[in-house]
Structures are given as structure tokens and as C-alpha cells.
Amino acid sequence: MLHTVNQSPFQKSTLESCLRFVRKGDVILLLEDGVFAAQAGTAMSSLVEGALKSNKVYALSADLKARALTDVIQGVEVTDYAGFVDLVEQHTTHAWL
Amino acid sequence: MAEDIKKIMFTVRKGPHGTIYVYEGLEVKLIMAAYDADISVVFIDDGVYALKAGQNTKELGIKGFEATYGVLVDYEISKVFVDKKSLEDRGLTQDDLVVIGEDEETEEEIRPKVVDADEIAAMMAEQHNILCF
């Protein structure tokens, strides 16, 4: 499973909800305002840090760059649109809108 | 040709009436149910409010959809699940939810089934497609 999260963790509990349903082998892609969850050293960093213990977490580079986010949590893999397409090809997707 | 039947899950995570999502999602479900698809519906987060019995939308000036939920089983949508934690977080129990039909033989009322996140995650993993409303 690929879980995509496009909401900021500071404004919505979308990522928290998503993480309750993530299983072993599932991957998470943060995009749009979801990439705020990938910042290191924030009040919400622990969500992604926790997820990284058991799952792969990706963040979309275009959305990171657009928001000037350079300090990404260690272990989060930055991917581009081509990588996004690969992930969608490899997994059944659930968009946590 | 059972293996050709697509497993399609709908997740409903938004509350009713505040946006058009729940209503539109219901329309899509009914359309999809007309095809040979294995449909399941899961209510998570504020989506559980969409199933609360006793909704009266008269003063909003809209039709509402509780009556349609009441006949989901007639549309062959009987795999309707509710996330246990979302329900409990909102002080609700299965008794607060709408009846979605009745058992053909026993005529017993059918309500959405309360399941936990692990069960939902396992069902998600079996789907061909998952649509979020």
C-alpha cells in the first residue's frame, strides 16, 4: 500500500489517522502541505520519526522546494514526480485527503 | 469469473453536510454498485458522523442522505464498516448509527460493522482500488 498525505500536520490530524492504518511494507508519501511533516525539529516531527522505524517515508521534492524546506528529517527519502509515478505503479494507493 | 471482479473500497473521512464529499461519494458508490464490483465502504474520522441516525437537513434546505444509507443493502452494498476508534473518540456506539437494511431471512436490522484499524488495514491491502471521500 502507498498512503499519500497532502495535509499539514499542524492543521489537520490526517497524518496521525493515516499512521494508525499503516502496515508493514506500506510506504507513505508526503506531498503538498503534507511535506511540512517532513521538517526536522518541529512539534510534529515525532510522527514521521515514529513511522520511519517501520516504514519508508517519501517527500515530494517540488513541494519541499516550493516551501523552502531544506532541513528534512533524517531517513525521509526525497523523490520527484517520476518517483511518485513509480510508487503509484508499484502499490495500491490510498489518498488521505 | 469471480477473479475478474474488482475489489473497490470507499473511505469516507469527512463529516456530512459541511462539504459535498459525503453526498457525492454516496452517488459514486451507488453507480459503482450497478456494475459487477466487490464494493466495501469504510467510515473513518469525521466520516462516522455521516452514519449518525436522526439527521434532519430540512432547515439546511437540502435533501440529506440518511434514507439512502437505509437501503444500501438493497443496492448490494452490505460491506459497510466503521473504525472503532473514530466512533469512540466521538462518544458514539454502533447503536447511534443508521440501519443500512435488513437480513433477507431473519429480517433483522443490519447496521454498519464496527472494526479496528488493523482489520481495516488488512482489507485495504486486498483492494484493487481505494477511493477517498
mmCIF file with all atom_site columns, N, CA, C and O in Angstrom, chain A residues 10-58:
data_model
loop_
_atom_site.group_PDB
_atom_site.id
_atom_site.type_symbol
_atom_site.label_atom_id
_atom_site.label_alt_id
_atom_site.label_comp_id
_atom_site.label_asym_id
_atom_site.label_entity_id
_atom_site.label_seq_id
_atom_site.pdbx_PDB_ins_code
_atom_site.Cartn_x
_atom_site.Cartn_y
_atom_site.Cartn_z
_atom_site.occupancy
_atom_site.B_iso_or_equiv
_atom_site.pdbx_formal_charge
_atom_site.auth_seq_id
_atom_site.auth_comp_id
_atom_site.auth_asym_id
_atom_site.auth_atom_id
_atom_site.pdbx_PDB_model_num
ATOM 1   N N  . PHE A 1 10 ? 0.185  20.325 11.263 1.00 0.00 ? 10 PHE A N  1
ATOM 2   C CA . PHE A 1 10 ? -0.061 21.382 12.251 1.00 0.00 ? 10 PHE A CA 1
ATOM 3   C C  . PHE A 1 10 ? -1.523 21.836 12.226 1.00 0.00 ? 10 PHE A C  1
ATOM 4   O O  . PHE A 1 10 ? -1.998 22.476 13.147 1.00 0.00 ? 10 PHE A O  1
ATOM 5   N N  . GLN A 1 11 ? -2.202 21.504 11.132 1.00 0.00 ? 11 GLN A N  1
ATOM 6   C CA . GLN A 1 11 ? -3.569 21.984 10.969 1.00 0.00 ? 11 GLN A CA 1
ATOM 7   C C  . GLN A 1 11 ? -4.599 20.855 11.003 1.00 0.00 ? 11 GLN A C  1
ATOM 8   O O  . GLN A 1 11 ? -5.724 21.067 11.400 1.00 0.00 ? 11 GLN A O  1
ATOM 9   N N  . LYS A 1 12 ? -4.182 19.669 10.571 1.00 0.00 ? 12 LYS A N  1
ATOM 10  C CA . LYS A 1 12 ? -5.136 18.554 10.499 1.00 0.00 ? 12 LYS A CA 1
ATOM 11  C C  . LYS A 1 12 ? -4.507 17.285 11.052 1.00 0.00 ? 12 LYS A C  1
ATOM 12  O O  . LYS A 1 12 ? -3.291 17.129 11.042 1.00 0.00 ? 12 LYS A O  1
ATOM 13  N N  . SER A 1 13 ? -5.351 16.363 11.483 1.00 0.00 ? 13 SER A N  1
ATOM 14  C CA . SER A 1 13 ? -4.845 15.117 12.058 1.00 0.00 ? 13 SER A CA 1
ATOM 15  C C  . SER A 1 13 ? -4.741 14.004 11.009 1.00 0.00 ? 13 SER A C  1
ATOM 16  O O  . SER A 1 13 ? -4.670 12.828 11.355 1.00 0.00 ? 13 SER A O  1
ATOM 17  N N  . THR A 1 14 ? -4.715 14.404 9.743  1.00 0.00 ? 14 THR A N  1
ATOM 18  C CA . THR A 1 14 ? -4.696 13.430 8.641  1.00 0.00 ? 14 THR A CA 1
ATOM 19  C C  . THR A 1 14 ? -3.543 12.436 8.748  1.00 0.00 ? 14 THR A C  1
ATOM 20  O O  . THR A 1 14 ? -3.741 11.229 8.628  1.00 0.00 ? 14 THR A O  1
ATOM 21  N N  . LEU A 1 15 ? -2.332 12.956 8.981  1.00 0.00 ? 15 LEU A N  1
ATOM 22  C CA . LEU A 1 15 ? -1.175 12.055 9.054  1.00 0.00 ? 15 LEU A CA 1
ATOM 23  C C  . LEU A 1 15 ? -1.310 11.096 10.238 1.00 0.00 ? 15 LEU A C  1
ATOM 24  O O  . LEU A 1 15 ? -1.029 9.903  10.113 1.00 0.00 ? 15 LEU A O  1
ATOM 25  N N  . GLU A 1 16 ? -1.750 11.642 11.377 1.00 0.00 ? 16 GLU A N  1
ATOM 26  C CA . GLU A 1 16 ? -1.948 10.786 12.554 1.00 0.00 ? 16 GLU A CA 1
ATOM 27  C C  . GLU A 1 16 ? -2.937 9.661  12.242 1.00 0.00 ? 16 GLU A C  1
ATOM 28  O O  . GLU A 1 16 ? -2.718 8.504  12.613 1.00 0.00 ? 16 GLU A O  1
ATOM 29  N N  . SER A 1 17 ? -4.043 9.994  11.581 1.00 0.00 ? 17 SER A N  1
ATOM 30  C CA . SER A 1 17 ? -5.034 8.979  11.197 1.00 0.00 ? 17 SER A CA 1
ATOM 31  C C  . SER A 1 17 ? -4.395 7.950  10.280 1.00 0.00 ? 17 SER A C  1
ATOM 32  O O  . SER A 1 17 ? -4.506 6.751  10.507 1.00 0.00 ? 17 SER A O  1
ATOM 33  N N  . CYS A 1 18 ? -3.714 8.436  9.272  1.00 0.00 ? 18 CYS A N  1
ATOM 34  C CA . CYS A 1 18 ? -3.066 7.556  8.301  1.00 0.00 ? 18 CYS A CA 1
ATOM 35  C C  . CYS A 1 18 ? -2.164 6.549  9.010  1.00 0.00 ? 18 CYS A C  1
ATOM 36  O O  . CYS A 1 18 ? -2.214 5.352  8.722  1.00 0.00 ? 18 CYS A O  1
ATOM 37  N N  . LEU A 1 19 ? -1.369 7.037  9.959  1.00 0.00 ? 19 LEU A N  1
ATOM 38  C CA . LEU A 1 19 ? -0.380 6.162  10.605 1.00 0.00 ? 19 LEU A CA 1
ATOM 39  C C  . LEU A 1 19 ? -1.024 5.028  11.401 1.00 0.00 ? 19 LEU A C  1
ATOM 40  O O  . LEU A 1 19 ? -0.413 3.992  11.617 1.00 0.00 ? 19 LEU A O  1
ATOM 41  N N  . ARG A 1 20 ? -2.282 5.200  11.816 1.00 0.00 ? 20 ARG A N  1
ATOM 42  C CA . ARG A 1 20 ? -2.978 4.111  12.517 1.00 0.00 ? 20 ARG A CA 1
ATOM 43  C C  . ARG A 1 20 ? -3.268 2.940  11.579 1.00 0.00 ? 20 ARG A C  1
ATOM 44  O O  . ARG A 1 20 ? -3.509 1.832  12.031 1.00 0.00 ? 20 ARG A O  1
ATOM 45  N N  . PHE A 1 21 ? -3.292 3.209  10.268 1.00 0.00 ? 21 PHE A N  1
ATOM 46  C CA . PHE A 1 21 ? -3.690 2.181  9.311  1.00 0.00 ? 21 PHE A CA 1
ATOM 47  C C  . PHE A 1 21 ? -2.532 1.657  8.461  1.00 0.00 ? 21 PHE A C  1
ATOM 48  O O  . PHE A 1 21 ? -2.729 0.919  7.521  1.00 0.00 ? 21 PHE A O  1
ATOM 49  N N  . VAL A 1 22 ? -1.332 2.089  8.784  1.00 0.00 ? 22 VAL A N  1
ATOM 50  C CA . VAL A 1 22 ? -0.162 1.674  8.007  1.00 0.00 ? 22 VAL A CA 1
ATOM 51  C C  . VAL A 1 22 ? 0.317  0.307  8.484  1.00 0.00 ? 22 VAL A C  1
ATOM 52  O O  . VAL A 1 22 ? 0.448  0.076  9.681  1.00 0.00 ? 22 VAL A O  1
ATOM 53  N N  . ARG A 1 23 ? 0.539  -0.589 7.525  1.00 0.00 ? 23 ARG A N  1
ATOM 54  C CA . ARG A 1 23 ? 1.041  -1.925 7.863  1.00 0.00 ? 23 ARG A CA 1
ATOM 55  C C  . ARG A 1 23 ? 2.492  -2.063 7.424  1.00 0.00 ? 23 ARG A C  1
ATOM 56  O O  . ARG A 1 23 ? 3.005  -1.249 6.668  1.00 0.00 ? 23 ARG A O  1
ATOM 57  N N  . LYS A 1 24 ? 3.061  -3.185 7.849  1.00 0.00 ? 24 LYS A N  1
ATOM 58  C CA . LYS A 1 24 ? 4.431  -3.500 7.444  1.00 0.00 ? 24 LYS A CA 1
ATOM 59  C C  . LYS A 1 24 ? 4.525  -3.527 5.910  1.00 0.00 ? 24 LYS A C  1
ATOM 60  O O  . LYS A 1 24 ? 3.653  -4.082 5.243  1.00 0.00 ? 24 LYS A O  1
ATOM 61  N N  . GLY A 1 25 ? 5.542  -2.912 5.362  1.00 0.00 ? 25 GLY A N  1
ATOM 62  C CA . GLY A 1 25 ? 5.723  -2.916 3.911  1.00 0.00 ? 25 GLY A CA 1
ATOM 63  C C  . GLY A 1 25 ? 5.019  -1.769 3.199  1.00 0.00 ? 25 GLY A C  1
ATOM 64  O O  . GLY A 1 25 ? 5.267  -1.516 2.026  1.00 0.00 ? 25 GLY A O  1
ATOM 65  N N  . ASP A 1 26 ? 4.118  -1.088 3.899  1.00 0.00 ? 26 ASP A N  1
ATOM 66  C CA . ASP A 1 26 ? 3.446  0.068  3.300  1.00 0.00 ? 26 ASP A CA 1
ATOM 67  C C  . ASP A 1 26 ? 4.421  1.236  3.212  1.00 0.00 ? 26 ASP A C  1
ATOM 68  O O  . ASP A 1 26 ? 5.350  1.337  4.010  1.00 0.00 ? 26 ASP A O  1
ATOM 69  N N  . VAL A 1 27 ? 4.200  2.118  2.241  1.00 0.00 ? 27 VAL A N  1
ATOM 70  C CA . VAL A 1 27 ? 5.019  3.324  2.151  1.00 0.00 ? 27 VAL A CA 1
ATOM 71  C C  . VAL A 1 27 ? 4.124  4.557  2.237  1.00 0.00 ? 27 VAL A C  1
ATOM 72  O O  . VAL A 1 27 ? 2.939  4.516  1.912  1.00 0.00 ? 27 VAL A O  1
ATOM 73  N N  . ILE A 1 28 ? 4.731  5.639  2.715  1.00 0.00 ? 28 ILE A N  1
ATOM 74  C CA . ILE A 1 28 ? 3.990  6.886  2.907  1.00 0.00 ? 28 ILE A CA 1
ATOM 75  C C  . ILE A 1 28 ? 4.648  7.952  2.043  1.00 0.00 ? 28 ILE A C  1
ATOM 76  O O  . ILE A 1 28 ? 5.878  8.081  2.042  1.00 0.00 ? 28 ILE A O  1
ATOM 77  N N  . LEU A 1 29 ? 3.843  8.689  1.305  1.00 0.00 ? 29 LEU A N  1
ATOM 78  C CA . LEU A 1 29 ? 4.370  9.805  0.515  1.00 0.00 ? 29 LEU A CA 1
ATOM 79  C C  . LEU A 1 29 ? 3.728  11.099 1.003  1.00 0.00 ? 29 LEU A C  1
ATOM 80  O O  . LEU A 1 29 ? 2.506  11.233 1.022  1.00 0.00 ? 29 LEU A O  1
ATOM 81  N N  . LEU A 1 30 ? 4.584  12.042 1.403  1.00 0.00 ? 30 LEU A N  1
ATOM 82  C CA . LEU A 1 30 ? 4.106  13.358 1.823  1.00 0.00 ? 30 LEU A CA 1
ATOM 83  C C  . LEU A 1 30 ? 4.174  14.289 0.624  1.00 0.00 ? 30 LEU A C  1
ATOM 84  O O  . LEU A 1 30 ? 5.221  14.362 -0.045 1.00 0.00 ? 30 LEU A O  1
ATOM 85  N N  . LEU A 1 31 ? 3.086  14.978 0.344  1.00 0.00 ? 31 LEU A N  1
ATOM 86  C CA . LEU A 1 31 ? 3.087  15.919 -0.775 1.00 0.00 ? 31 LEU A CA 1
ATOM 87  C C  . LEU A 1 31 ? 2.235  17.129 -0.414 1.00 0.00 ? 31 LEU A C  1
ATOM 88  O O  . LEU A 1 31 ? 1.550  17.132 0.613  1.00 0.00 ? 31 LEU A O  1
ATOM 89  N N  . GLU A 1 32 ? 2.288  18.150 -1.263 1.00 0.00 ? 32 GLU A N  1
ATOM 90  C CA . GLU A 1 32 ? 1.599  19.419 -0.999 1.00 0.00 ? 32 GLU A CA 1
ATOM 91  C C  . GLU A 1 32 ? 1.902  19.849 0.445  1.00 0.00 ? 32 GLU A C  1
ATOM 92  O O  . GLU A 1 32 ? 3.040  19.746 0.883  1.00 0.00 ? 32 GLU A O  1
ATOM 93  N N  . ASP A 1 33 ? 0.859  20.298 1.218  1.00 0.00 ? 33 ASP A N  1
ATOM 94  C CA . ASP A 1 33 ? 1.133  20.743 2.592  1.00 0.00 ? 33 ASP A CA 1
ATOM 95  C C  . ASP A 1 33 ? 1.557  19.585 3.511  1.00 0.00 ? 33 ASP A C  1
ATOM 96  O O  . ASP A 1 33 ? 2.021  19.804 4.625  1.00 0.00 ? 33 ASP A O  1
ATOM 97  N N  . GLY A 1 34 ? 1.408  18.374 3.038  1.00 0.00 ? 34 GLY A N  1
ATOM 98  C CA . GLY A 1 34 ? 1.849  17.214 3.805  1.00 0.00 ? 34 GLY A CA 1
ATOM 99  C C  . GLY A 1 34 ? 3.348  17.232 4.063  1.00 0.00 ? 34 GLY A C  1
ATOM 100 O O  . GLY A 1 34 ? 3.825  16.643 5.044  1.00 0.00 ? 34 GLY A O  1
ATOM 101 N N  . VAL A 1 35 ? 4.111  17.920 3.208  1.00 0.00 ? 35 VAL A N  1
ATOM 102 C CA . VAL A 1 35 ? 5.572  17.919 3.371  1.00 0.00 ? 35 VAL A CA 1
ATOM 103 C C  . VAL A 1 35 ? 6.020  18.654 4.641  1.00 0.00 ? 35 VAL A C  1
ATOM 104 O O  . VAL A 1 35 ? 7.142  18.457 5.095  1.00 0.00 ? 35 VAL A O  1
ATOM 105 N N  . PHE A 1 36 ? 5.145  19.476 5.227  1.00 0.00 ? 36 PHE A N  1
ATOM 106 C CA . PHE A 1 36 ? 5.522  20.138 6.491  1.00 0.00 ? 36 PHE A CA 1
ATOM 107 C C  . PHE A 1 36 ? 5.836  19.102 7.572  1.00 0.00 ? 36 PHE A C  1
ATOM 108 O O  . PHE A 1 36 ? 6.587  19.368 8.504  1.00 0.00 ? 36 PHE A O  1
ATOM 109 N N  . ALA A 1 37 ? 5.260  17.912 7.442  1.00 0.00 ? 37 ALA A N  1
ATOM 110 C CA . ALA A 1 37 ? 5.513  16.835 8.409  1.00 0.00 ? 37 ALA A CA 1
ATOM 111 C C  . ALA A 1 37 ? 6.928  16.282 8.281  1.00 0.00 ? 37 ALA A C  1
ATOM 112 O O  . ALA A 1 37 ? 7.418  15.604 9.182  1.00 0.00 ? 37 ALA A O  1
ATOM 113 N N  . ALA A 1 38 ? 7.595  16.577 7.158  1.00 0.00 ? 38 ALA A N  1
ATOM 114 C CA . ALA A 1 38 ? 8.945  16.048 6.920  1.00 0.00 ? 38 ALA A CA 1
ATOM 115 C C  . ALA A 1 38 ? 10.048 16.937 7.493  1.00 0.00 ? 38 ALA A C  1
ATOM 116 O O  . ALA A 1 38 ? 11.221 16.562 7.486  1.00 0.00 ? 38 ALA A O  1
ATOM 117 N N  . GLN A 1 39 ? 9.676  18.122 8.021  1.00 0.00 ? 39 GLN A N  1
ATOM 118 C CA . GLN A 1 39 ? 10.680 19.033 8.604  1.00 0.00 ? 39 GLN A CA 1
ATOM 119 C C  . GLN A 1 39 ? 11.257 18.469 9.890  1.00 0.00 ? 39 GLN A C  1
ATOM 120 O O  . GLN A 1 39 ? 10.505 18.008 10.760 1.00 0.00 ? 39 GLN A O  1
ATOM 121 N N  . ALA A 1 40 ? 12.549 18.587 10.023 1.00 0.00 ? 40 ALA A N  1
ATOM 122 C CA . ALA A 1 40 ? 13.204 18.165 11.273 1.00 0.00 ? 40 ALA A CA 1
ATOM 123 C C  . ALA A 1 40 ? 12.992 19.235 12.350 1.00 0.00 ? 40 ALA A C  1
ATOM 124 O O  . ALA A 1 40 ? 12.857 20.419 12.040 1.00 0.00 ? 40 ALA A O  1
ATOM 125 N N  . GLY A 1 41 ? 12.942 18.770 13.611 1.00 0.00 ? 41 GLY A N  1
ATOM 126 C CA . GLY A 1 41 ? 12.918 19.691 14.749 1.00 0.00 ? 41 GLY A CA 1
ATOM 127 C C  . GLY A 1 41 ? 11.654 20.491 14.954 1.00 0.00 ? 41 GLY A C  1
ATOM 128 O O  . GLY A 1 41 ? 11.682 21.601 15.485 1.00 0.00 ? 41 GLY A O  1
ATOM 129 N N  . THR A 1 42 ? 10.519 19.952 14.535 1.00 0.00 ? 42 THR A N  1
ATOM 130 C CA . THR A 1 42 ? 9.254  20.648 14.798 1.00 0.00 ? 42 THR A CA 1
ATOM 131 C C  . THR A 1 42 ? 8.453  19.886 15.861 1.00 0.00 ? 42 THR A C  1
ATOM 132 O O  . THR A 1 42 ? 8.809  18.761 16.236 1.00 0.00 ? 42 THR A O  1
ATOM 133 N N  . ALA A 1 43 ? 7.354  20.498 16.300 1.00 0.00 ? 43 ALA A N  1
ATOM 134 C CA . ALA A 1 43 ? 6.488  19.854 17.296 1.00 0.00 ? 43 ALA A CA 1
ATOM 135 C C  . ALA A 1 43 ? 5.836  18.593 16.729 1.00 0.00 ? 43 ALA A C  1
ATOM 136 O O  . ALA A 1 43 ? 5.317  17.770 17.479 1.00 0.00 ? 43 ALA A O  1
ATOM 137 N N  . MET A 1 44 ? 5.857  18.451 15.407 1.00 0.00 ? 44 MET A N  1
ATOM 138 C CA . MET A 1 44 ? 5.206  17.309 14.761 1.00 0.00 ? 44 MET A CA 1
ATOM 139 C C  . MET A 1 44 ? 6.198  16.298 14.173 1.00 0.00 ? 44 MET A C  1
ATOM 140 O O  . MET A 1 44 ? 5.778  15.301 13.584 1.00 0.00 ? 44 MET A O  1
ATOM 141 N N  . SER A 1 45 ? 7.489  16.564 14.327 1.00 0.00 ? 45 SER A N  1
ATOM 142 C CA . SER A 1 45 ? 8.499  15.674 13.727 1.00 0.00 ? 45 SER A CA 1
ATOM 143 C C  . SER A 1 45 ? 8.380  14.229 14.205 1.00 0.00 ? 45 SER A C  1
ATOM 144 O O  . SER A 1 45 ? 8.700  13.300 13.466 1.00 0.00 ? 45 SER A O  1
ATOM 145 N N  . SER A 1 46 ? 7.920  14.072 15.452 1.00 0.00 ? 46 SER A N  1
ATOM 146 C CA . SER A 1 46 ? 7.896  12.724 16.027 1.00 0.00 ? 46 SER A CA 1
ATOM 147 C C  . SER A 1 46 ? 6.973  11.782 15.238 1.00 0.00 ? 46 SER A C  1
ATOM 148 O O  . SER A 1 46 ? 7.177  10.563 15.268 1.00 0.00 ? 46 SER A O  1
ATOM 149 N N  . LEU A 1 47 ? 5.976  12.335 14.548 1.00 0.00 ? 47 LEU A N  1
ATOM 150 C CA . LEU A 1 47 ? 5.068  11.476 13.770 1.00 0.00 ? 47 LEU A CA 1
ATOM 151 C C  . LEU A 1 47 ? 5.847  10.729 12.692 1.00 0.00 ? 47 LEU A C  1
ATOM 152 O O  . LEU A 1 47 ? 5.764  9.509  12.582 1.00 0.00 ? 47 LEU A O  1
ATOM 153 N N  . VAL A 1 48 ? 6.606  11.487 11.890 1.00 0.00 ? 48 VAL A N  1
ATOM 154 C CA . VAL A 1 48 ? 7.366  10.863 10.806 1.00 0.00 ? 48 VAL A CA 1
ATOM 155 C C  . VAL A 1 48 ? 8.526  10.041 11.368 1.00 0.00 ? 48 VAL A C  1
ATOM 156 O O  . VAL A 1 48 ? 8.817  8.950  10.875 1.00 0.00 ? 48 VAL A O  1
ATOM 157 N N  . GLU A 1 49 ? 9.167  10.552 12.434 1.00 0.00 ? 49 GLU A N  1
ATOM 158 C CA . GLU A 1 49 ? 10.271 9.791  13.051 1.00 0.00 ? 49 GLU A CA 1
ATOM 159 C C  . GLU A 1 49 ? 9.786  8.422  13.511 1.00 0.00 ? 49 GLU A C  1
ATOM 160 O O  . GLU A 1 49 ? 10.477 7.411  13.339 1.00 0.00 ? 49 GLU A O  1
ATOM 161 N N  . GLY A 1 50 ? 8.588  8.381  14.069 1.00 0.00 ? 50 GLY A N  1
ATOM 162 C CA . GLY A 1 50 ? 7.999  7.111  14.516 1.00 0.00 ? 50 GLY A CA 1
ATOM 163 C C  . GLY A 1 50 ? 7.705  6.196  13.338 1.00 0.00 ? 50 GLY A C  1
ATOM 164 O O  . GLY A 1 50 ? 7.994  4.998  13.378 1.00 0.00 ? 50 GLY A O  1
ATOM 165 N N  . ALA A 1 51 ? 7.145  6.779  12.282 1.00 0.00 ? 51 ALA A N  1
ATOM 166 C CA . ALA A 1 51 ? 6.785  5.987  11.095 1.00 0.00 ? 51 ALA A CA 1
ATOM 167 C C  . ALA A 1 51 ? 8.017  5.374  10.448 1.00 0.00 ? 51 ALA A C  1
ATOM 168 O O  . ALA A 1 51 ? 7.981  4.249  9.950  1.00 0.00 ? 51 ALA A O  1
ATOM 169 N N  . LEU A 1 52 ? 9.127  6.119  10.495 1.00 0.00 ? 52 LEU A N  1
ATOM 170 C CA . LEU A 1 52 ? 10.363 5.652  9.846  1.00 0.00 ? 52 LEU A CA 1
ATOM 171 C C  . LEU A 1 52 ? 10.939 4.393  10.489 1.00 0.00 ? 52 LEU A C  1
ATOM 172 O O  . LEU A 1 52 ? 11.731 3.685  9.874  1.00 0.00 ? 52 LEU A O  1
ATOM 173 N N  . LYS A 1 53 ? 10.537 4.131  11.733 1.00 0.00 ? 53 LYS A N  1
ATOM 174 C CA . LYS A 1 53 ? 11.035 2.922  12.408 1.00 0.00 ? 53 LYS A CA 1
ATOM 175 C C  . LYS A 1 53 ? 10.559 1.660  11.701 1.00 0.00 ? 53 LYS A C  1
ATOM 176 O O  . LYS A 1 53 ? 11.206 0.624  11.759 1.00 0.00 ? 53 LYS A O  1
ATOM 177 N N  . SER A 1 54 ? 9.393  1.737  11.062 1.00 0.00 ? 54 SER A N  1
ATOM 178 C CA . SER A 1 54 ? 8.861  0.526  10.433 1.00 0.00 ? 54 SER A CA 1
ATOM 179 C C  . SER A 1 54 ? 8.508  0.688  8.953  1.00 0.00 ? 54 SER A C  1
ATOM 180 O O  . SER A 1 54 ? 8.267  -0.306 8.276  1.00 0.00 ? 54 SER A O  1
ATOM 181 N N  . ASN A 1 55 ? 8.467  1.911  8.472  1.00 0.00 ? 55 ASN A N  1
ATOM 182 C CA . ASN A 1 55 ? 8.025  2.110  7.082  1.00 0.00 ? 55 ASN A CA 1
ATOM 183 C C  . ASN A 1 55 ? 8.893  3.136  6.351  1.00 0.00 ? 55 ASN A C  1
ATOM 184 O O  . ASN A 1 55 ? 9.520  3.982  6.976  1.00 0.00 ? 55 ASN A O  1
ATOM 185 N N  . LYS A 1 56 ? 8.840  3.065  5.034  1.00 0.00 ? 56 LYS A N  1
ATOM 186 C CA . LYS A 1 56 ? 9.532  4.055  4.218  1.00 0.00 ? 56 LYS A CA 1
ATOM 187 C C  . LYS A 1 56 ? 8.670  5.301  4.086  1.00 0.00 ? 56 LYS A C  1
ATOM 188 O O  . LYS A 1 56 ? 7.458  5.204  3.885  1.00 0.00 ? 56 LYS A O  1
ATOM 189 N N  . VAL A 1 57 ? 9.308  6.448  4.226  1.00 0.00 ? 57 VAL A N  1
ATOM 190 C CA . VAL A 1 57 ? 8.572  7.715  4.077  1.00 0.00 ? 57 VAL A CA 1
ATOM 191 C C  . VAL A 1 57 ? 9.248  8.546  2.988  1.00 0.00 ? 57 VAL A C  1
ATOM 192 O O  . VAL A 1 57 ? 10.461 8.762  3.027  1.00 0.00 ? 57 VAL A O  1
ATOM 193 N N  . TYR A 1 58 ? 8.459  8.983  2.027  1.00 0.00 ? 58 TYR A N  1
ATOM 194 C CA . TYR A 1 58 ? 8.955  9.832  0.947  1.00 0.00 ? 58 TYR A CA 1
ATOM 195 C C  . TYR A 1 58 ? 8.344  11.226 1.077  1.00 0.00 ? 58 TYR A C  1
ATOM 196 O O  . TYR A 1 58 ? 7.250  11.386 1.610  1.00 0.00 ? 58 TYR A O  1
#
